[in-house]
Coordinates of C-alpha atoms in Angstrom, one line a residue:
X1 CA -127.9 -82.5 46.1
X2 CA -127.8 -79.3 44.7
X3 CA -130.4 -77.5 42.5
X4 CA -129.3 -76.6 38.7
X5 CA -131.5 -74.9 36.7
X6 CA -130.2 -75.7 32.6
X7 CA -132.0 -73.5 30.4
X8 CA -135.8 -74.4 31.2
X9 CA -135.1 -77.3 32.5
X10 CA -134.9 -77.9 36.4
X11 CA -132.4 -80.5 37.6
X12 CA -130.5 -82.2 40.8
X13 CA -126.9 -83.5 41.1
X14 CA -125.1 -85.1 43.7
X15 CA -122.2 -83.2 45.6
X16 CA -119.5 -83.9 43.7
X17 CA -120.6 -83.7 40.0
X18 CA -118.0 -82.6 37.6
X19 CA -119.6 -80.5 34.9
X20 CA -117.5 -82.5 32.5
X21 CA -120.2 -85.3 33.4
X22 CA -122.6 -83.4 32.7
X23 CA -121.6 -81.6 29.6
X24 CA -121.4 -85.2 28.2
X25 CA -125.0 -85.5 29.0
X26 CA -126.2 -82.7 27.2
X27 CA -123.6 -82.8 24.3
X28 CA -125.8 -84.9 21.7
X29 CA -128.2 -81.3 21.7
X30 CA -125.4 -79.5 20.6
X31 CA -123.3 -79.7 17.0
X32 CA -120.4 -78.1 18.6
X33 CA -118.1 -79.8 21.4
X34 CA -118.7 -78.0 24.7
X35 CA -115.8 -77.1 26.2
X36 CA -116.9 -74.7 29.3
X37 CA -119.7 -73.7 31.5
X38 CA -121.2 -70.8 32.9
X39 CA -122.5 -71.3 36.5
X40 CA -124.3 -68.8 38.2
X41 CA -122.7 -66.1 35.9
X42 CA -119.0 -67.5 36.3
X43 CA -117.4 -69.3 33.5
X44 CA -115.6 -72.2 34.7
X45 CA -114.2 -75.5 32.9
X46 CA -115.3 -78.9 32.6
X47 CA -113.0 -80.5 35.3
X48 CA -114.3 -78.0 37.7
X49 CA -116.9 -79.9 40.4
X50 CA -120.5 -78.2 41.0
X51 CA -120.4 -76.9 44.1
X52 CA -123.4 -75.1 44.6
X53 CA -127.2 -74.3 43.9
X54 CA -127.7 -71.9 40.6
X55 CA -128.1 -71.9 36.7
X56 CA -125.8 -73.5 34.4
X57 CA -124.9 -72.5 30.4
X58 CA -122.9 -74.5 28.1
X59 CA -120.2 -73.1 26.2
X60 CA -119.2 -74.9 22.7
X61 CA -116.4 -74.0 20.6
X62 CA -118.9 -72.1 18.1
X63 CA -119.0 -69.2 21.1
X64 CA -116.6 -66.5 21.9
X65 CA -115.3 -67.9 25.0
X66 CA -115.2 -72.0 23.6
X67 CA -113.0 -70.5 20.5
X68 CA -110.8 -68.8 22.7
X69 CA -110.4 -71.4 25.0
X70 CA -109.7 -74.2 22.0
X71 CA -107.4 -72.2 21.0
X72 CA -105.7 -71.6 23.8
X73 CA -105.7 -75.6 25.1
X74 CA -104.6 -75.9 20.7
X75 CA -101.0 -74.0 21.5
X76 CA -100.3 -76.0 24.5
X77 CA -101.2 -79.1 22.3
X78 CA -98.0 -77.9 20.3
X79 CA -96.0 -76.8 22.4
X80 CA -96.2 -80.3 24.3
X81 CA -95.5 -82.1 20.8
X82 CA -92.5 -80.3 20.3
X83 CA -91.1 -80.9 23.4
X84 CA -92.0 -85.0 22.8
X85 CA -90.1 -84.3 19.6
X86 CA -87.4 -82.2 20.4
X87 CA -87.2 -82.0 24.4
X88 CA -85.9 -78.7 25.6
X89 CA -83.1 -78.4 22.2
X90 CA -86.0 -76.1 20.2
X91 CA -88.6 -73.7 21.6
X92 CA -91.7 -72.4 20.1
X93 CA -92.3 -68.2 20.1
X94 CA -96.2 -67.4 19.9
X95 CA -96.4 -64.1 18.0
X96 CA -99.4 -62.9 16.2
X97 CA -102.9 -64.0 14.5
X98 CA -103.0 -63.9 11.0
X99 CA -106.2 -64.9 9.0
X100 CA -107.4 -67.5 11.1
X101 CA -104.2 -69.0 12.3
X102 CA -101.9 -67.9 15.2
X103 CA -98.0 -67.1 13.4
X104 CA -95.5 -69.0 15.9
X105 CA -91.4 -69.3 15.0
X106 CA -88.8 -72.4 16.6
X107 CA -85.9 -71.3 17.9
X108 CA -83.5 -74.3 17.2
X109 CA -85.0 -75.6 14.1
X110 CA -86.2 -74.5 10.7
X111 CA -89.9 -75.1 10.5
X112 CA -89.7 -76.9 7.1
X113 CA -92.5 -78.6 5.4
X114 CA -91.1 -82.3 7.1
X115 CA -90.6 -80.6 10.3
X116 CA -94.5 -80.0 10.2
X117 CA -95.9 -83.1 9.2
X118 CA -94.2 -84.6 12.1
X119 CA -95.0 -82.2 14.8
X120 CA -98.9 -83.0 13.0
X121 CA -98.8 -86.6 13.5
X122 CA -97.1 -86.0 16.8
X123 CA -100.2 -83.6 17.7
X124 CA -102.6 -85.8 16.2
X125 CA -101.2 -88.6 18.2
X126 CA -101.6 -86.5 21.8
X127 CA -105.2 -86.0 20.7
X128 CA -106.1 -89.7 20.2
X129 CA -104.3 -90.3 23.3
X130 CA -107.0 -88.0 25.0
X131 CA -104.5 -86.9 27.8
X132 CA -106.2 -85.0 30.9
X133 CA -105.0 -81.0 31.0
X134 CA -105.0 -80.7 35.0
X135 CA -104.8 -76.9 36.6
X136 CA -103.0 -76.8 39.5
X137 CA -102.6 -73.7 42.1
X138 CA -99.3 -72.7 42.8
X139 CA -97.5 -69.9 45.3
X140 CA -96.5 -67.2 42.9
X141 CA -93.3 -67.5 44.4
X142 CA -92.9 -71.2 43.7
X143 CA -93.7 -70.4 39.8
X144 CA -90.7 -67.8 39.9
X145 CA -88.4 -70.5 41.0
X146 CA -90.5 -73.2 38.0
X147 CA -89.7 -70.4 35.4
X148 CA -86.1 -69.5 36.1
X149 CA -85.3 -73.2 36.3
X150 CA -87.1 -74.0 33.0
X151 CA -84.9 -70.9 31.3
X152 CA -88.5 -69.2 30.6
X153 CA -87.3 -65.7 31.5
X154 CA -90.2 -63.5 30.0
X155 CA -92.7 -65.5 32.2
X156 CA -90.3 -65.3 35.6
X157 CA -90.6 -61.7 34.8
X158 CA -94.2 -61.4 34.0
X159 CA -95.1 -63.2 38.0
X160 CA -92.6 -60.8 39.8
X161 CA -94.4 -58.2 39.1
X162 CA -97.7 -59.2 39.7
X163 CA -99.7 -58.7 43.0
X164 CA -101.7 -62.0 43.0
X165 CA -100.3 -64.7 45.8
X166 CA -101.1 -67.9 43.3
X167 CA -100.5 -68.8 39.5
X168 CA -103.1 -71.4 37.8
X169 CA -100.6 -73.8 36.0
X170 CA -101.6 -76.5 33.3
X171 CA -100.2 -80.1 33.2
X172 CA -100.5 -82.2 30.2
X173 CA -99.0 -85.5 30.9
X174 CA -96.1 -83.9 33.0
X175 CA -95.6 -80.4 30.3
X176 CA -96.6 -77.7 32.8
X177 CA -97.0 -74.5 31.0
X178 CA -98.8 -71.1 32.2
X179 CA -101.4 -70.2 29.8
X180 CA -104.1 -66.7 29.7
X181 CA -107.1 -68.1 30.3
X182 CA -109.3 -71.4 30.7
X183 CA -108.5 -74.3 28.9
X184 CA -110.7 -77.6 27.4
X185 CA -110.8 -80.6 30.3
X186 CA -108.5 -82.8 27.5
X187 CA -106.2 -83.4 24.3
X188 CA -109.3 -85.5 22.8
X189 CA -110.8 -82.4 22.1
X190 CA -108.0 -81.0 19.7
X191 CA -108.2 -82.7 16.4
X192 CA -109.3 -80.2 14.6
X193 CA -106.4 -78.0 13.4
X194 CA -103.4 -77.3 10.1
X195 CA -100.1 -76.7 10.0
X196 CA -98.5 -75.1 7.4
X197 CA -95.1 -73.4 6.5
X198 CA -94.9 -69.5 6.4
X199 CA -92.9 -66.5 6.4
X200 CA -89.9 -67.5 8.6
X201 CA -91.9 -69.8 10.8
X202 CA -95.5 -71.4 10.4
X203 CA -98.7 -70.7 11.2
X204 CA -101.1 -72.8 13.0
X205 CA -104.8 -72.8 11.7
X206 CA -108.1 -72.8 13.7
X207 CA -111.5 -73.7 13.0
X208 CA -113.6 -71.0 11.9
X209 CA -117.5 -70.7 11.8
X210 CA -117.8 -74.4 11.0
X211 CA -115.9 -75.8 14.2
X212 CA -114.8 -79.4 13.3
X213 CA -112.7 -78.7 10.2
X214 CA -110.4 -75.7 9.0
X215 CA -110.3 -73.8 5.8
X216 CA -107.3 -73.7 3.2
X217 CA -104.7 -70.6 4.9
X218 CA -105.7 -67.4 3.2
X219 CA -102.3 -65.3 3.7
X220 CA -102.0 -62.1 4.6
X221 CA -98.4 -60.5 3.5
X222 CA -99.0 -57.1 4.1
X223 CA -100.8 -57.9 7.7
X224 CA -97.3 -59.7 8.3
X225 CA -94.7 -57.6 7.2
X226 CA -96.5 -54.8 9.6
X227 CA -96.8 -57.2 12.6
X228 CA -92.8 -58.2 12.1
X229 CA -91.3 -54.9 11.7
X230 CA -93.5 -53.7 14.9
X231 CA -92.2 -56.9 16.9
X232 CA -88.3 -56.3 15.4
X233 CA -88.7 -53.2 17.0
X234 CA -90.2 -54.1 20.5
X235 CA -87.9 -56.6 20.4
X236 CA -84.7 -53.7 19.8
X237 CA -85.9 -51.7 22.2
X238 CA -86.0 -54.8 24.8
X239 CA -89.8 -54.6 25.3
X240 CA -91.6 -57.6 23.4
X241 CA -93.3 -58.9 26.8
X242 CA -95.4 -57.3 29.8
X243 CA -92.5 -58.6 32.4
X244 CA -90.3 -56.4 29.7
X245 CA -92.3 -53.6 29.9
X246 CA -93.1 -53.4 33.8
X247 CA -89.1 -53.7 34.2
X248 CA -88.6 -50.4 31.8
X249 CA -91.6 -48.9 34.5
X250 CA -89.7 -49.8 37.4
X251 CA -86.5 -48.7 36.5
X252 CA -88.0 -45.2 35.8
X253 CA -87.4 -45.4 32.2
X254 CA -91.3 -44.9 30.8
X255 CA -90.9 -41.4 30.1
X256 CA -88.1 -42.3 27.6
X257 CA -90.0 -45.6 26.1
X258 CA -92.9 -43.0 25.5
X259 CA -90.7 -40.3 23.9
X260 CA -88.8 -43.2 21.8
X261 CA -92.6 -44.5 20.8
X262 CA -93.8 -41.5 19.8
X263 CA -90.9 -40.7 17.9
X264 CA -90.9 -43.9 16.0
X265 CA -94.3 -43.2 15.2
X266 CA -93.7 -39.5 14.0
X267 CA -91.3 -40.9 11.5
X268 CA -93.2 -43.7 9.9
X269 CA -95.9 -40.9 9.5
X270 CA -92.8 -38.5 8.1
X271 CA -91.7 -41.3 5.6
X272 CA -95.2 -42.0 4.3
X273 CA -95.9 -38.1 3.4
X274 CA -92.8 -38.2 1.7
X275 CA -94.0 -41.3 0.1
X276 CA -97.2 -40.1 -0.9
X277 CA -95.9 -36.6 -2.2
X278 CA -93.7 -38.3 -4.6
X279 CA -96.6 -39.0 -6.5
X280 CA -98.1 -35.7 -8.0
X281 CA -100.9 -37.8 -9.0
X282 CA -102.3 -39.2 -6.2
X283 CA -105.1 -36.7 -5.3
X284 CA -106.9 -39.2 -2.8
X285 CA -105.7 -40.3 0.2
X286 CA -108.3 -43.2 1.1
X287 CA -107.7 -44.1 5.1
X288 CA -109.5 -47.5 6.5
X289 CA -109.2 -49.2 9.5
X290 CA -111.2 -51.6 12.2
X291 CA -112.7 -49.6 15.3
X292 CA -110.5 -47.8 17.7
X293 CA -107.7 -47.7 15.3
X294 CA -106.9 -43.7 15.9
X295 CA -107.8 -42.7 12.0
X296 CA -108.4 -39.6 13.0
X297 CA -105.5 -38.2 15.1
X298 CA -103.1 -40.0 12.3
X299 CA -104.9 -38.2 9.6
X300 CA -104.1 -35.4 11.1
X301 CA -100.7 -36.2 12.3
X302 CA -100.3 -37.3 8.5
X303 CA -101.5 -33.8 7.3
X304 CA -99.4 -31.6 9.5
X305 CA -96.8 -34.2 7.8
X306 CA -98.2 -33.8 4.3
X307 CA -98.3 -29.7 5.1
X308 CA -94.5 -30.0 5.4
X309 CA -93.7 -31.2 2.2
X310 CA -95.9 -28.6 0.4
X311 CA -99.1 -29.8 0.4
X312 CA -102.3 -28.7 1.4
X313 CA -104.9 -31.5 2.9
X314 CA -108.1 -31.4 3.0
X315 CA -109.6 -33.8 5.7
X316 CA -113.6 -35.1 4.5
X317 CA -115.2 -37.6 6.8
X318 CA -116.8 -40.3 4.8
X319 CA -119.8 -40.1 7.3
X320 CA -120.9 -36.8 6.1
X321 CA -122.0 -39.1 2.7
X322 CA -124.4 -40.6 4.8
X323 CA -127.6 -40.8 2.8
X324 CA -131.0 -39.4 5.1
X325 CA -131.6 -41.6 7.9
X326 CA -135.5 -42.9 6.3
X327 CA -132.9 -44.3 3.2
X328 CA -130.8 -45.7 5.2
X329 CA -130.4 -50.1 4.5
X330 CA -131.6 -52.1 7.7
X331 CA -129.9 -55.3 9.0
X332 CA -131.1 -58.8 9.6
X333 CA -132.6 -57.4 13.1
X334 CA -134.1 -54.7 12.0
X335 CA -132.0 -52.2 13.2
X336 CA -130.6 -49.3 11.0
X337 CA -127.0 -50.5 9.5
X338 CA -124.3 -47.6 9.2
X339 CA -121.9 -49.9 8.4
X340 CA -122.8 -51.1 5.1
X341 CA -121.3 -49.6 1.8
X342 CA -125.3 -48.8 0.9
X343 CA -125.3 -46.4 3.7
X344 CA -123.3 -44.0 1.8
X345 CA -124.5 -41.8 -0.8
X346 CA -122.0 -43.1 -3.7
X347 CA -123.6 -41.6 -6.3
X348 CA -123.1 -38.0 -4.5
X349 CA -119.4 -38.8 -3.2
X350 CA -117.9 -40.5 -6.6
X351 CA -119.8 -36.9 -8.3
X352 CA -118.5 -34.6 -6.1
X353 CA -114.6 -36.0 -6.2
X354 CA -115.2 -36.4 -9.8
X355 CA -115.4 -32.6 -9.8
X356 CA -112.9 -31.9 -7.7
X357 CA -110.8 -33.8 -9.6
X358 CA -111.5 -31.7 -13.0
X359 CA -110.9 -28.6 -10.9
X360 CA -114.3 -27.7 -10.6
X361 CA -115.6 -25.9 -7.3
X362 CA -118.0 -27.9 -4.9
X363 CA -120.0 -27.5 -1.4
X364 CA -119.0 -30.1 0.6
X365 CA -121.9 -31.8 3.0
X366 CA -122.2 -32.2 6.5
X367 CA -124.2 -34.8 8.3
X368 CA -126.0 -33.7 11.0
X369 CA -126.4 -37.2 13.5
X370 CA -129.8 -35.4 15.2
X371 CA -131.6 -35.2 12.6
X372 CA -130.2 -38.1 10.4
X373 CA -130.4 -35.5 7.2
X374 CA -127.4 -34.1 4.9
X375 CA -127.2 -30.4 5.2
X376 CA -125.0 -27.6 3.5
X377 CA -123.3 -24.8 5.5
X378 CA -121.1 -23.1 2.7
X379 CA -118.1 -25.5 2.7
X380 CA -116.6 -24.8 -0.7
X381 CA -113.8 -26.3 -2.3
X382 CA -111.8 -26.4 -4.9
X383 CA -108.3 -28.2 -5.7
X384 CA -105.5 -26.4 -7.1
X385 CA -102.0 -28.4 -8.0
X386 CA -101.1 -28.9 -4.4
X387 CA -104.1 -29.6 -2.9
X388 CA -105.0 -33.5 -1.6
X389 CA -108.0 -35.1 0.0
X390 CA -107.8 -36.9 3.3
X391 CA -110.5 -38.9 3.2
X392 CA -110.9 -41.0 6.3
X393 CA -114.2 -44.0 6.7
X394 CA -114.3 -47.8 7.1
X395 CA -115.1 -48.0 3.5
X396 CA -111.7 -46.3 1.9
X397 CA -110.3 -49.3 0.8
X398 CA -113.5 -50.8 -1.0
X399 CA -113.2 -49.8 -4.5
X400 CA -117.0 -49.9 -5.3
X401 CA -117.2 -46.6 -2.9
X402 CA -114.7 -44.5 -5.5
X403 CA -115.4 -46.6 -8.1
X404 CA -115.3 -43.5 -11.2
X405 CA -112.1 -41.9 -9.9
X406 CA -109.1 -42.8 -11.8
X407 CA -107.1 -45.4 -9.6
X408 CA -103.8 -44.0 -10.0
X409 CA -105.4 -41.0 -8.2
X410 CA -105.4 -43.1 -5.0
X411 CA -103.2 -43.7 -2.4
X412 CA -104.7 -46.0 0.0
X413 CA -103.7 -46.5 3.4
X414 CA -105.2 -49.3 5.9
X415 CA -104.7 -48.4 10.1
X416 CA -105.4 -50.3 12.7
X417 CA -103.6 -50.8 16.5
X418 CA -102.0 -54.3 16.1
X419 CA -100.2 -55.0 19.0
X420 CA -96.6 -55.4 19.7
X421 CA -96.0 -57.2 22.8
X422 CA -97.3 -60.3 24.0
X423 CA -98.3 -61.9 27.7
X424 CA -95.2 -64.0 27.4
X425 CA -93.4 -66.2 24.8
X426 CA -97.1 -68.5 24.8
X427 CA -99.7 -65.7 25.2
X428 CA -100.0 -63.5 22.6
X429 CA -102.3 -60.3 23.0
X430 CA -105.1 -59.8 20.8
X431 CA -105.2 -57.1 19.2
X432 CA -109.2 -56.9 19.3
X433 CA -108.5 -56.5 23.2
X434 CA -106.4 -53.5 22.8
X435 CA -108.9 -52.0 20.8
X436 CA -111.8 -53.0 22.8
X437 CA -110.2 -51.7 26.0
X438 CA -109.2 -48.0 23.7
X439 CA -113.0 -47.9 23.1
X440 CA -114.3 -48.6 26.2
X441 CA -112.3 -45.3 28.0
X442 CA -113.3 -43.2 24.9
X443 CA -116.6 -44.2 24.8
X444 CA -117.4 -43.2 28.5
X445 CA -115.4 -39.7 28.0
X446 CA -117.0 -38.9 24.6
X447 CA -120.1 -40.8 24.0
X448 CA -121.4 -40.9 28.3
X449 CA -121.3 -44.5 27.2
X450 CA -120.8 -47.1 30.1
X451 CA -118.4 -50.0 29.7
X452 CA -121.3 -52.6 30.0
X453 CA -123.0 -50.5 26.5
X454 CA -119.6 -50.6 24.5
X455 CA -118.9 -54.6 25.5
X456 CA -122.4 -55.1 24.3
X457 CA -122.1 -53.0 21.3
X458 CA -118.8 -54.9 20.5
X459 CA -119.5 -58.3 18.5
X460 CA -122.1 -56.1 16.4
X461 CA -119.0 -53.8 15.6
X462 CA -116.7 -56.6 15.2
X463 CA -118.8 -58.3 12.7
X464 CA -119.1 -54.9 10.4
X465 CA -115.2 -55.4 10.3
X466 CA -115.6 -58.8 9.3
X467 CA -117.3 -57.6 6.5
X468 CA -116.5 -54.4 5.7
X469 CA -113.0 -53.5 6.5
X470 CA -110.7 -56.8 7.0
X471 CA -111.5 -58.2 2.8
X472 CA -109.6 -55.0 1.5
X473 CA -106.9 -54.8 3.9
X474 CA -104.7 -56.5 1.5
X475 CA -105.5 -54.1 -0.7
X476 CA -103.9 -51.1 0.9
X477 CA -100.6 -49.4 -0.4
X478 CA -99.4 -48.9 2.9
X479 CA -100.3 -50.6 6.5
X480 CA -99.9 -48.2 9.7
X481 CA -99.4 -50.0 12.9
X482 CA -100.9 -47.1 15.5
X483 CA -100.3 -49.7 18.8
X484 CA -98.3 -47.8 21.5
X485 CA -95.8 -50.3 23.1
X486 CA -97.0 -48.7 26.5
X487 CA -100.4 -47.8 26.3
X488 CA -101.9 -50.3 28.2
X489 CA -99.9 -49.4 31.4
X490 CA -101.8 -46.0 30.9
X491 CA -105.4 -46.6 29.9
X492 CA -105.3 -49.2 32.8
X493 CA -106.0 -46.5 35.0
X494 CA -108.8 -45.4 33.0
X495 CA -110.2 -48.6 32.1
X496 CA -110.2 -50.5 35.6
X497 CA -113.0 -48.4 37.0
X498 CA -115.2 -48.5 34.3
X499 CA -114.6 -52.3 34.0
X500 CA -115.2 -52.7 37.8
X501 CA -118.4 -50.9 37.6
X502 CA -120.5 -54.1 35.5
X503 CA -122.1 -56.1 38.0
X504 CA -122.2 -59.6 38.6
X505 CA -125.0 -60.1 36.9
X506 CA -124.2 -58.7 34.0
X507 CA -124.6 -60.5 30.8
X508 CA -120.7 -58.2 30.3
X509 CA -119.6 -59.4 33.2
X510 CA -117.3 -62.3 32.2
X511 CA -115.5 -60.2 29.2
X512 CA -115.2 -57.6 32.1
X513 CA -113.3 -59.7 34.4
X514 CA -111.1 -60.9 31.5
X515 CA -110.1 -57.8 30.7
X516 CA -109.5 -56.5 34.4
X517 CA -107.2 -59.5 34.5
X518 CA -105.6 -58.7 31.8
X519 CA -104.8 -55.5 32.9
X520 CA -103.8 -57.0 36.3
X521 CA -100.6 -57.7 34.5
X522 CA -99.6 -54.3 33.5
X523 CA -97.9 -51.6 36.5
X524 CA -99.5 -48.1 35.9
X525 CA -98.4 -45.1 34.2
X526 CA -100.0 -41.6 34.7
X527 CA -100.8 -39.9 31.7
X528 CA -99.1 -36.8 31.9
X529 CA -96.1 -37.6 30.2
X530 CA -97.9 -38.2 26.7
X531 CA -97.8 -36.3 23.8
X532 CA -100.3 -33.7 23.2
X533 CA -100.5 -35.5 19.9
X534 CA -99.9 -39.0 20.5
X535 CA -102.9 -41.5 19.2
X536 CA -103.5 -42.7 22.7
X537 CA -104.8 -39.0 23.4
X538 CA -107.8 -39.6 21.0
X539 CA -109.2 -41.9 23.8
X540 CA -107.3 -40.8 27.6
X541 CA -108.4 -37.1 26.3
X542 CA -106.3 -33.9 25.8
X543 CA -105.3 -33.9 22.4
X544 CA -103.8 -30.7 21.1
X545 CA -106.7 -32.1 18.0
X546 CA -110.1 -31.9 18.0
X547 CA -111.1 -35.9 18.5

């Protein structure tokens, strides 16, 4: 019998137990399905067996880890009812999240509106049918071999260059499949999903805050446009997966992937000055983007740019509108919230652009983060014909921040590091990882910031984007994708020890071993070889810019 403490509750199990069996026991306390556990710290899934003394936590699909793993078990469930459907005549390419559905594309059939109300009913029908998703362990070797034979090249690639002896594979009533992370014990727990036809392929919807149904597909054009052109060119340069990219590595070609990257960078920037100067009338450049996006080193990059076509830029941090710290909003904890649009001194910021903007001269404010008050230091400015403002803050896009300048003034630009390459053809990255994982090695060189604080720090974060930045992305004239195809194979280096350093018992700990397994898959790069102004310096260190 083994002891299991479940929340204050104190119980014994028999040798044996599966925590599915269990989970079913405590499931009519909970409005969400469990899908996972957390035993002594370690989350595991349902078909696992208890196996020793310790505390036990229930995951549901309303948590982090349950979404992620529904999702997860929700791509095999379609990749399975396509093969039903089709055999091995059409394949299914996982690409990108947009809104709350995951983009995919079939090779070997157009993804009509007919095409998806089959492969529905045929998902639908694999629910009901409540088939058992079974893990097994396999010689890494062995999975080679699986993957050559079943003409899955990116994933044959992906487990030759990784160190680990054995590869977890999933079986769903004989479709075997490798997939990033834990999956739900079944098929009876997928019924809650959409289908629907876009772009040149279709995206599958999820479940949002309220778990058991989904919400009608809010598109996002601009958001896809970005993501294709970015995988079009991964895909050119013969980098869209990890396998892909650790091949480049080996082959001693990374010093030319990063010179290409950079340089492809450099001249999206080039073409947007150009873009921007065109317009004589656009005296505000309003840049926005989620956390870890590099706004600053672009808007600099974009005003060396800017400089080169004529014009002077003025950079002005939105966080220097702060109002005083006493005035500042609280949020539903009680806890000081810089996030919010109230947090910024409107009234000041749309006066003083208002004067700039009539060619008036002003002293700009500066923030000082000690004290929490606004000071003055003899910053004037005034705008002549060639002068524009760079003004960078999570709140560029929102017009209720400029709401009295003229919007033909504005040129708005939304950043953020969406990544390029994926896992494999079934694993895409998220691109909240890649930013995560930027912050986390910035944080501890800037900030003295351990990982454990920034992981902790991070849902809080991600829910001011939620609310503050993602609504107006849409709204942007341009989107700037600032991923770096081979980034990850450098801040691994940086981030692994950090990562390491959260203890077992550490309520960070499981998003800290996801990550370090993540990065497991990427071969290192040393850092020298980067730019001095490359976006990935803002968080490795040693930009040639003050970040």
């Amino acid at each position: 019998m083994y002891q299991t403490v479940i929340g204050n509750e104190k119980r014994e199990f028999e040798q044996g137990t599966q925590f599915l069996s269990i989970a079913r026991e405590y499931q009519r306390q909970y409005t969400d399905d469990i899908v996972l556990v957390v035993h002594n710290n370690k989350l595991k899934e349902l078909n696992r067996i208890l196996d020793a003394d310790g505390t036990l936590e229930f995951v549901t699909t309303a948590d982090v880890n349950g979404r992620k793993a529904y999702r997860r078990s929700m791509l095999m469930l379609l990749q399975k009812a396509v093969f039903e459907l089709y055999g091995t005549a059409v394949r299914v390419r996982v690409m990108h999240t947009v809104g709350a559905g995951q983009y995919c594309e079939m090779e070997g059939k157009k993804a009509d509106q007919a095409v998806l109300d089959q492969l529905r009913d045929e998902m639908l029908r694999l629910a009901e049918a409540d088939l058992t998703i079974h893990k097994h362990t396999i010689h890494t070797d062995a999975a080679i071999s699986k993957f050559h034979e079943y003409g899955m090249t990116d994933k044959e690639k992906l487990f030759y260059y990784r160190r680990s002896s054995h590869v977890n594979l999933y079986d769903m009533d004989g479709y075997k499949d490798y997939f990033y992370g834990y999956m739900v014990p079944s098929t009876g727990y997928l019924k809650y999903f959409g289908l629907e036809v876009y772009g040149r392929g279709f995206v599958l919807i999820y479940p949002k805050e309220q778990t058991k149904r989904t919400e009608p597909f809010q598109s996002s054009d601009k958001l896809y446009h970005t993501m294709m052109e970015s995988a079009a060119w991964a895909r050119k340069m013969h980098i869209a997966t990890i396998g892909e990219l650790n091949e480049q590595i080996v082959k001693g070609r990374i010093q030319d992937v990063i010179l290409l990257q950079e340089a492809e960078m450099e001249q999206r920037i080039g073409k947007l000055a150009e873009q921007i100067a065109g317009h004589k009338d656009k005296k505000f450049i309003m840049i926005a983007g989620p956390s870890s996006s590099g706004k600053t080193t672009f808007s600099h990059r974009l005003s060396i740019q800017l400089r080169a076509h004529g014009m002077i830029p003025h950079p002005i941090g939105l966080d220097n509108y702060y109002v005083d710290r006493n005035k500042t909003p609280l949020d539903e904890n009680g806890q000081y919230d810089f996030e919010c649009l109230e947090a910024v001194d409107l009234a000041l910021f749309n006066s003083d652009m208002t004067k700039l903007l009539a060619g008036e001269r002003i002293e700009l404010p500066h923030f000082n983060f000690m004290s929490g008050k606004r000071e003055y230091k003899g910053d004037f400015l005034q705008l002549g014909t060639d002068d524009i403002l760079v003004i960078e803050g999570i709140h560029g896009l929102n017009d209720r921040l400029s709401h009295t300048l003229p919007t033909e003034t504005k040129f708005k630009i939304y950043i953020s590091a969406l990544t390029q390459i994926s896992v494999d053809e079934h694993n895409a990255i998220p691109t909240t990882d890649g930013r995560l994982i930027r912050r986390i090695v910035r944080d501890a060189r800037t900030r003295n910031s351990s990982a454990e604080r920034t992981i902790q720090m991070w849902e809080s974060v991600r829910r001011g984007e939620e609310r503050n930045i993602f609504p107006f992305q849409e709204e942007a004239d341009v989107m700037f994708n600032s991923a770096l195809i081979y980034e990850m194979a450098v801040l691994k280096m940086y981030a692994e020890p950090l990562l390491f350093a959260i203890g077992t018992d550490s309520p960070q700990h499981l998003q800290a071993k996801r990550l370090l397994k993540f990065l497991d898959y990427f071969l290192q790069v040393p850092s020298e070889d980067v730019n001095k102004n490359s976006i990935l310096r803002e968080f490795i260190g040693g930009s040639c810019f003050h970040v």
